[in-house]
């Protein structure tokens, strides 16, 4: 396994100021540590500037007392952020699939697992470890990676996405989809190192212009250029409720149900007309709306049938008179 070349830069003035503010707030019981799920490459071929930014992310999370949850890898962005956690004696949770546990080398040996988790197992066996740290490794099963992905985001306060390949894309878009339909509301931040995620931003903007999105792009994904900015955004978002700039939702024509409600003033239709509104932006999301109003939808069907029958009767009566 090739070593990861990483330098440890000194803390900037902004980081020092934030640490002082955080310590003050923690004294006043205003801030709680966060559980942040981090995606990123595990490839040995990951370029050095991505490695360095991922290491910085691990450092920042460790210094600020947050728990980093990732895939437990030893290389790529994952390995770098785990090294940053180890060097700051931070908290980390690794989630792997049982296929990577090799019984022939002992139940405690995991292929490709970072040193931080190997130390956890050594500590459990009473052996001496290099650093005093808090690491926890979770092994999941299943015929595919769905259980692993589910465990990664369980109880997460936020998601940070470092540069990566198809596996990272899959995890990112699955969570973006869940947020767009209202299944999750946690902030998702892409660390856009050297413009790596510019195409993702452009794709969301195009989908918004072409009316494929239920939410504004900034309500689905947020983009920052550095790990420090990503963590700062999450903390402000969660601790102070500060959100990004919102675009005005796309205005669409009123649904047939709403037009009928206005014309005939039917209260049972009014209570259910929100089912057909694409521009509704409730915190419950589109999925929640359907679940909450499924019983009322039957009234819509009965009402439409009744109105259709009345209209048909009037037409037949008029025709007979003529």
CSV table of C-alpha atoms in Angstrom, one decimal:
chain,number,residue,atom,x,y,z
A,1,UNK,CA,0.0,0.0,0.0
A,2,UNK,CA,1.6,3.3,-1.1
A,3,UNK,CA,1.9,5.9,1.7
A,4,UNK,CA,-0.2,9.0,1.5
A,5,UNK,CA,1.8,12.2,1.3
A,6,UNK,CA,0.2,14.8,3.5
A,7,UNK,CA,1.4,18.0,5.0
A,8,UNK,CA,-0.1,19.4,8.2
A,9,UNK,CA,-0.7,23.2,7.7
A,10,UNK,CA,-1.1,25.4,10.7
A,11,UNK,CA,-4.5,26.6,11.7
A,12,UNK,CA,-5.6,29.8,10.0
A,13,UNK,CA,-6.9,32.8,11.9
A,14,UNK,CA,-10.5,31.9,10.9
A,15,UNK,CA,-10.1,28.4,12.3
A,16,UNK,CA,-8.5,29.7,15.6
A,17,UNK,CA,-11.3,32.3,15.9
A,18,UNK,CA,-13.9,29.6,15.3
A,19,UNK,CA,-12.3,27.2,17.9
A,20,UNK,CA,-12.4,30.0,20.5
A,21,UNK,CA,-16.0,30.8,19.7
A,22,UNK,CA,-16.9,27.0,19.8
A,23,UNK,CA,-15.2,26.5,23.2
A,24,UNK,CA,-17.2,29.5,24.5
A,25,UNK,CA,-20.5,28.2,23.2
A,26,UNK,CA,-19.8,24.7,24.4
A,27,UNK,CA,-19.3,26.1,27.9
A,28,UNK,CA,-22.7,27.7,27.6
A,29,UNK,CA,-24.2,24.4,26.3
A,30,UNK,CA,-25.2,26.0,23.0
A,31,UNK,CA,-23.4,23.7,20.6
A,32,UNK,CA,-23.5,19.9,20.3
A,33,UNK,CA,-21.1,17.8,18.3
A,34,UNK,CA,-22.4,16.8,14.9
A,35,UNK,CA,-22.4,13.4,13.1
A,36,UNK,CA,-21.3,14.1,9.6
A,37,UNK,CA,-21.3,11.5,6.8
A,38,UNK,CA,-18.4,12.0,4.3
A,39,UNK,CA,-18.2,10.6,0.8
A,40,UNK,CA,-15.1,10.5,-1.3
A,41,UNK,CA,-12.7,8.5,-3.5
A,42,UNK,CA,-11.0,5.4,-2.3
A,43,UNK,CA,-8.7,5.1,-5.3
A,44,UNK,CA,-4.9,4.9,-4.9
A,45,UNK,CA,-4.6,7.1,-8.0
A,46,UNK,CA,-6.4,10.1,-6.4
A,47,UNK,CA,-4.5,13.3,-7.2
A,48,UNK,CA,-2.5,15.1,-4.4
A,49,UNK,CA,-4.6,18.3,-4.2
A,50,UNK,CA,-7.8,16.2,-3.5
A,51,UNK,CA,-5.8,14.2,-0.9
A,52,UNK,CA,-4.7,17.3,0.8
A,53,UNK,CA,-8.2,18.8,1.0
A,54,UNK,CA,-9.6,15.5,2.3
A,55,UNK,CA,-6.9,15.4,5.0
A,56,UNK,CA,-7.8,19.0,6.0
A,57,UNK,CA,-11.5,17.9,6.3
A,58,UNK,CA,-10.5,15.2,8.7
A,59,UNK,CA,-8.4,17.6,10.7
A,60,UNK,CA,-11.2,20.2,11.0
A,61,UNK,CA,-13.8,17.6,12.0
A,62,UNK,CA,-11.4,16.2,14.6
A,63,UNK,CA,-10.5,19.6,16.0
A,64,UNK,CA,-14.1,20.7,16.3
A,65,UNK,CA,-15.3,17.5,18.0
A,66,UNK,CA,-17.5,16.2,15.3
A,67,UNK,CA,-17.9,12.5,14.3
A,68,UNK,CA,-16.8,11.7,10.8
A,69,UNK,CA,-18.6,8.7,9.3
A,70,UNK,CA,-17.1,7.2,6.1
A,71,UNK,CA,-16.3,4.0,4.3
A,72,UNK,CA,-13.2,3.2,6.4
A,73,UNK,CA,-10.8,3.2,3.4
A,74,UNK,CA,-7.1,3.5,3.7
A,75,UNK,CA,-6.4,5.3,0.4
A,76,UNK,CA,-7.8,8.2,-1.7
A,77,UNK,CA,-9.9,10.9,-0.1
A,78,UNK,CA,-11.3,8.4,2.4
A,79,UNK,CA,-7.9,7.4,3.6
A,80,UNK,CA,-6.7,11.0,3.8
A,81,UNK,CA,-9.7,12.2,5.9
A,82,UNK,CA,-9.2,9.2,8.2
A,83,UNK,CA,-5.5,10.1,8.6
A,84,UNK,CA,-6.6,13.7,9.5
A,85,UNK,CA,-9.0,12.3,12.2
A,86,UNK,CA,-6.2,10.1,13.6
A,87,UNK,CA,-3.7,12.9,13.7
A,88,UNK,CA,-6.1,15.1,15.7
A,89,UNK,CA,-7.4,12.2,17.9
A,90,UNK,CA,-10.9,12.8,16.7
A,91,UNK,CA,-14.0,10.6,16.4
A,92,UNK,CA,-14.6,8.4,13.4
A,93,UNK,CA,-17.0,5.7,12.4
A,94,UNK,CA,-16.2,3.4,9.5
A,95,UNK,CA,-18.8,1.3,7.7
A,96,UNK,CA,-17.8,-1.6,5.5
A,97,UNK,CA,-19.4,-4.7,3.9
A,98,UNK,CA,-18.7,-8.1,5.3
A,99,UNK,CA,-17.2,-9.2,2.0
A,100,UNK,CA,-14.0,-7.3,2.9
A,101,UNK,CA,-13.5,-9.3,6.2
A,102,UNK,CA,-11.1,-12.2,5.5
A,103,UNK,CA,-11.6,-15.0,8.0
A,104,UNK,CA,-8.3,-16.6,7.1
A,105,UNK,CA,-6.4,-13.6,8.6
A,106,UNK,CA,-8.5,-13.3,11.7
A,107,UNK,CA,-11.9,-11.8,12.3
A,108,UNK,CA,-10.3,-8.5,13.3
A,109,UNK,CA,-8.4,-8.0,10.0
A,110,UNK,CA,-10.2,-6.0,7.3
A,111,UNK,CA,-8.8,-5.6,3.8
A,112,UNK,CA,-8.0,-2.0,2.9
A,113,UNK,CA,-9.1,-0.7,6.3
A,114,UNK,CA,-7.3,2.4,7.5
A,115,UNK,CA,-4.9,2.3,10.4
A,116,UNK,CA,-7.2,4.2,12.6
A,117,UNK,CA,-9.6,1.2,12.7
A,118,UNK,CA,-6.8,-1.3,13.1
A,119,UNK,CA,-5.8,0.6,16.2
A,120,UNK,CA,-9.3,0.3,17.5
A,121,UNK,CA,-9.2,-3.5,17.2
A,122,UNK,CA,-5.7,-3.5,18.8
A,123,UNK,CA,-7.1,-1.4,21.7
A,124,UNK,CA,-9.9,-3.9,22.2
A,125,UNK,CA,-7.4,-6.7,22.4
A,126,UNK,CA,-5.4,-4.8,25.1
A,127,UNK,CA,-2.5,-4.0,22.8
A,128,UNK,CA,-0.6,-0.7,22.9
A,129,UNK,CA,-1.9,1.9,20.4
A,130,UNK,CA,-0.2,5.0,18.9
A,131,UNK,CA,-2.7,7.6,19.8
A,132,UNK,CA,-5.7,8.1,22.1
A,133,UNK,CA,-8.6,8.1,19.7
A,134,UNK,CA,-12.2,7.1,19.3
A,135,UNK,CA,-12.8,4.9,16.3
A,136,UNK,CA,-15.6,2.4,15.7
A,137,UNK,CA,-15.9,0.0,12.8
A,138,UNK,CA,-19.3,-1.3,11.7
A,139,UNK,CA,-19.5,-4.4,9.5
A,140,UNK,CA,-22.8,-4.8,7.5
A,141,UNK,CA,-24.1,-7.6,5.3
A,142,UNK,CA,-26.6,-8.0,2.5
A,143,UNK,CA,-26.4,-9.1,-1.2
A,144,UNK,CA,-25.5,-5.5,-2.3
A,145,UNK,CA,-24.3,-2.2,-0.9
A,146,UNK,CA,-27.7,-0.8,0.1
A,147,UNK,CA,-27.4,-1.7,3.8
A,148,UNK,CA,-23.9,-0.1,3.9
A,149,UNK,CA,-25.2,3.1,2.3
A,150,UNK,CA,-28.2,3.2,4.7
A,151,UNK,CA,-25.9,2.7,7.7
A,152,UNK,CA,-23.5,5.5,6.5
A,153,UNK,CA,-26.2,8.1,6.6
A,154,UNK,CA,-28.1,6.8,9.7
A,155,UNK,CA,-28.6,9.6,12.3
A,156,UNK,CA,-26.3,12.0,10.2
A,157,UNK,CA,-26.7,15.7,10.8
A,158,UNK,CA,-25.1,16.5,7.4
A,159,UNK,CA,-23.3,15.1,4.4
A,160,UNK,CA,-20.0,16.3,2.9
A,161,UNK,CA,-19.0,15.1,-0.5
A,162,UNK,CA,-15.3,15.1,-1.6
A,163,UNK,CA,-14.3,14.4,-5.2
A,164,UNK,CA,-14.6,10.8,-6.2
A,165,UNK,CA,-15.7,8.4,-8.9
A,166,UNK,CA,-18.9,6.5,-9.8
A,167,UNK,CA,-19.3,5.1,-6.2
A,168,UNK,CA,-19.3,8.7,-4.9
A,169,UNK,CA,-21.6,9.8,-7.6
A,170,UNK,CA,-24.1,7.1,-6.8
A,171,UNK,CA,-24.1,8.0,-3.1
A,172,UNK,CA,-24.4,11.7,-3.8
A,173,UNK,CA,-27.3,11.5,-6.3
A,174,UNK,CA,-29.2,9.0,-4.1
A,175,UNK,CA,-29.1,11.5,-1.3
A,176,UNK,CA,-29.9,14.4,-3.6
A,177,UNK,CA,-32.9,12.5,-4.9
A,178,UNK,CA,-34.0,11.8,-1.3
A,179,UNK,CA,-33.7,15.4,-0.4
A,180,UNK,CA,-35.6,16.6,-3.5
A,181,UNK,CA,-38.7,14.5,-2.7
A,182,UNK,CA,-38.5,15.4,1.0
A,183,UNK,CA,-37.3,12.1,2.6
A,184,UNK,CA,-34.3,13.9,4.2
A,185,UNK,CA,-33.7,17.6,5.1
A,186,UNK,CA,-30.0,17.5,6.2
A,187,UNK,CA,-27.6,19.8,4.4
A,188,UNK,CA,-25.5,18.2,1.6
A,189,UNK,CA,-22.3,20.0,0.7
A,190,UNK,CA,-20.0,19.2,-2.2
A,191,UNK,CA,-16.4,20.3,-1.7
A,192,UNK,CA,-15.8,21.7,-5.2
A,193,UNK,CA,-12.0,21.4,-5.3
A,194,UNK,CA,-10.6,22.9,-8.6
A,195,UNK,CA,-14.2,23.1,-10.0
A,196,UNK,CA,-14.6,19.3,-9.9
A,197,UNK,CA,-18.3,19.5,-9.2
A,198,UNK,CA,-19.1,22.3,-11.6
A,199,UNK,CA,-20.8,19.9,-14.1
A,200,UNK,CA,-23.1,18.7,-11.2
A,201,UNK,CA,-24.0,22.3,-10.5
A,202,UNK,CA,-24.7,23.0,-14.2
A,203,UNK,CA,-26.8,19.9,-14.4
A,204,UNK,CA,-29.0,20.9,-11.5
A,205,UNK,CA,-29.4,24.4,-12.9
A,206,UNK,CA,-30.5,23.0,-16.3
A,207,UNK,CA,-32.9,20.6,-14.6
A,208,UNK,CA,-34.4,23.6,-12.7
A,209,UNK,CA,-34.8,25.7,-15.8
A,210,UNK,CA,-36.4,22.8,-17.6
A,211,UNK,CA,-38.8,22.3,-14.6
A,212,UNK,CA,-37.6,18.8,-13.6
A,213,UNK,CA,-37.0,19.8,-10.0
A,214,UNK,CA,-39.5,20.1,-7.2
A,215,UNK,CA,-37.1,22.3,-5.3
A,216,UNK,CA,-34.5,25.0,-6.1
A,217,UNK,CA,-31.0,23.6,-6.8
A,218,UNK,CA,-29.7,25.4,-3.7
A,219,UNK,CA,-32.2,23.6,-1.5
A,220,UNK,CA,-30.9,20.2,-2.8
A,221,UNK,CA,-27.1,20.6,-2.9
A,222,UNK,CA,-24.7,23.3,-1.7
A,223,UNK,CA,-21.2,23.9,-3.1
A,224,UNK,CA,-18.1,25.2,-1.3
A,225,UNK,CA,-14.6,25.4,-2.6
A,226,UNK,CA,-12.8,24.2,0.6
A,227,UNK,CA,-13.4,21.8,3.4
A,228,UNK,CA,-13.2,24.6,5.9
A,229,UNK,CA,-16.0,26.5,4.1
A,230,UNK,CA,-18.1,23.3,3.9
A,231,UNK,CA,-17.9,22.7,7.7
A,232,UNK,CA,-18.5,26.3,8.5
A,233,UNK,CA,-21.6,26.3,6.3
A,234,UNK,CA,-23.0,23.2,8.0
A,235,UNK,CA,-22.4,24.6,11.5
A,236,UNK,CA,-24.1,27.9,10.6
A,237,UNK,CA,-26.9,26.0,8.9
A,238,UNK,CA,-27.6,23.7,11.9
A,239,UNK,CA,-26.6,25.9,14.9
A,240,UNK,CA,-28.0,29.2,13.6
A,241,UNK,CA,-30.5,28.2,11.0
A,242,UNK,CA,-28.7,30.2,8.2
A,243,UNK,CA,-29.6,28.9,4.8
A,244,UNK,CA,-28.3,29.7,1.3
A,245,UNK,CA,-29.8,32.2,-1.1
A,246,UNK,CA,-33.1,30.8,-2.4
A,247,UNK,CA,-34.4,31.2,-5.9
A,248,UNK,CA,-38.1,31.9,-6.6
A,249,UNK,CA,-39.9,28.6,-7.3
A,250,UNK,CA,-41.0,28.0,-10.9
A,251,UNK,CA,-44.6,29.1,-11.3
A,252,UNK,CA,-46.8,26.5,-13.0
A,253,UNK,CA,-50.4,26.6,-14.1
A,254,UNK,CA,-53.0,25.7,-11.5
A,255,UNK,CA,-54.1,22.1,-11.5
A,256,UNK,CA,-57.5,21.0,-12.9
A,257,UNK,CA,-58.6,20.3,-9.3
A,258,UNK,CA,-57.8,23.8,-8.1
A,259,UNK,CA,-59.7,25.3,-11.1
A,260,UNK,CA,-62.7,23.2,-10.3
A,261,UNK,CA,-62.5,24.2,-6.6
A,262,UNK,CA,-62.5,27.9,-7.5
A,263,UNK,CA,-65.4,27.4,-10.0
A,264,UNK,CA,-67.7,25.3,-7.8
A,265,UNK,CA,-66.4,26.2,-4.4
A,266,UNK,CA,-66.3,22.6,-3.2
A,267,UNK,CA,-64.6,22.4,0.3
A,268,UNK,CA,-63.7,18.7,0.1
A,269,UNK,CA,-61.8,19.3,-3.1
A,270,UNK,CA,-60.0,22.4,-1.7
A,271,UNK,CA,-58.6,20.3,1.2
A,272,UNK,CA,-57.1,17.8,-1.3
A,273,UNK,CA,-56.1,20.0,-4.2
A,274,UNK,CA,-52.5,20.4,-3.0
A,275,UNK,CA,-51.9,16.8,-4.3
A,276,UNK,CA,-51.6,18.1,-7.8
A,277,UNK,CA,-49.4,21.2,-7.0
A,278,UNK,CA,-45.9,20.7,-8.4
A,279,UNK,CA,-44.7,24.0,-6.8
A,280,UNK,CA,-45.6,23.1,-3.2
A,281,UNK,CA,-42.4,23.5,-1.0
A,282,UNK,CA,-43.5,22.2,2.3
A,283,UNK,CA,-40.9,20.6,4.6
A,284,UNK,CA,-42.7,17.3,4.3
A,285,UNK,CA,-41.8,17.0,0.6
A,286,UNK,CA,-43.8,15.5,-2.3
A,287,UNK,CA,-43.7,12.0,-0.7
A,288,UNK,CA,-45.1,13.2,2.6
A,289,UNK,CA,-47.9,15.1,0.9
A,290,UNK,CA,-49.1,11.9,-0.9
A,291,UNK,CA,-49.0,9.9,2.2
A,292,UNK,CA,-50.8,12.5,4.2
A,293,UNK,CA,-53.6,13.0,1.7
A,294,UNK,CA,-54.2,9.6,0.2
A,295,UNK,CA,-57.6,9.2,1.9
A,296,UNK,CA,-58.7,12.6,0.6
A,297,UNK,CA,-57.9,11.5,-2.9
A,298,UNK,CA,-60.9,9.3,-2.9
A,299,UNK,CA,-63.1,12.3,-2.4
A,300,UNK,CA,-61.5,13.9,-5.4
A,301,UNK,CA,-62.5,11.0,-7.6
A,302,UNK,CA,-66.1,11.0,-6.2
A,303,UNK,CA,-66.4,14.7,-6.7
A,304,UNK,CA,-65.1,14.6,-10.3
A,305,UNK,CA,-67.5,11.8,-11.1
A,306,UNK,CA,-70.4,13.7,-9.6
A,307,UNK,CA,-69.6,16.9,-11.5
A,308,UNK,CA,-69.2,14.9,-14.7
A,309,UNK,CA,-72.6,13.3,-14.3
A,310,UNK,CA,-74.2,16.7,-13.6
A,311,UNK,CA,-72.6,18.2,-16.6
A,312,UNK,CA,-73.6,15.3,-18.8
A,313,UNK,CA,-77.2,15.5,-17.6
A,314,UNK,CA,-77.4,19.2,-18.3
A,315,UNK,CA,-76.1,18.6,-21.8
A,316,UNK,CA,-78.6,15.8,-22.5
A,317,UNK,CA,-81.4,17.9,-21.2
A,318,UNK,CA,-80.5,20.9,-23.3
A,319,UNK,CA,-80.2,18.7,-26.4
A,320,UNK,CA,-83.6,17.1,-25.8
A,321,UNK,CA,-85.2,20.6,-25.5
A,322,UNK,CA,-83.8,21.6,-28.9
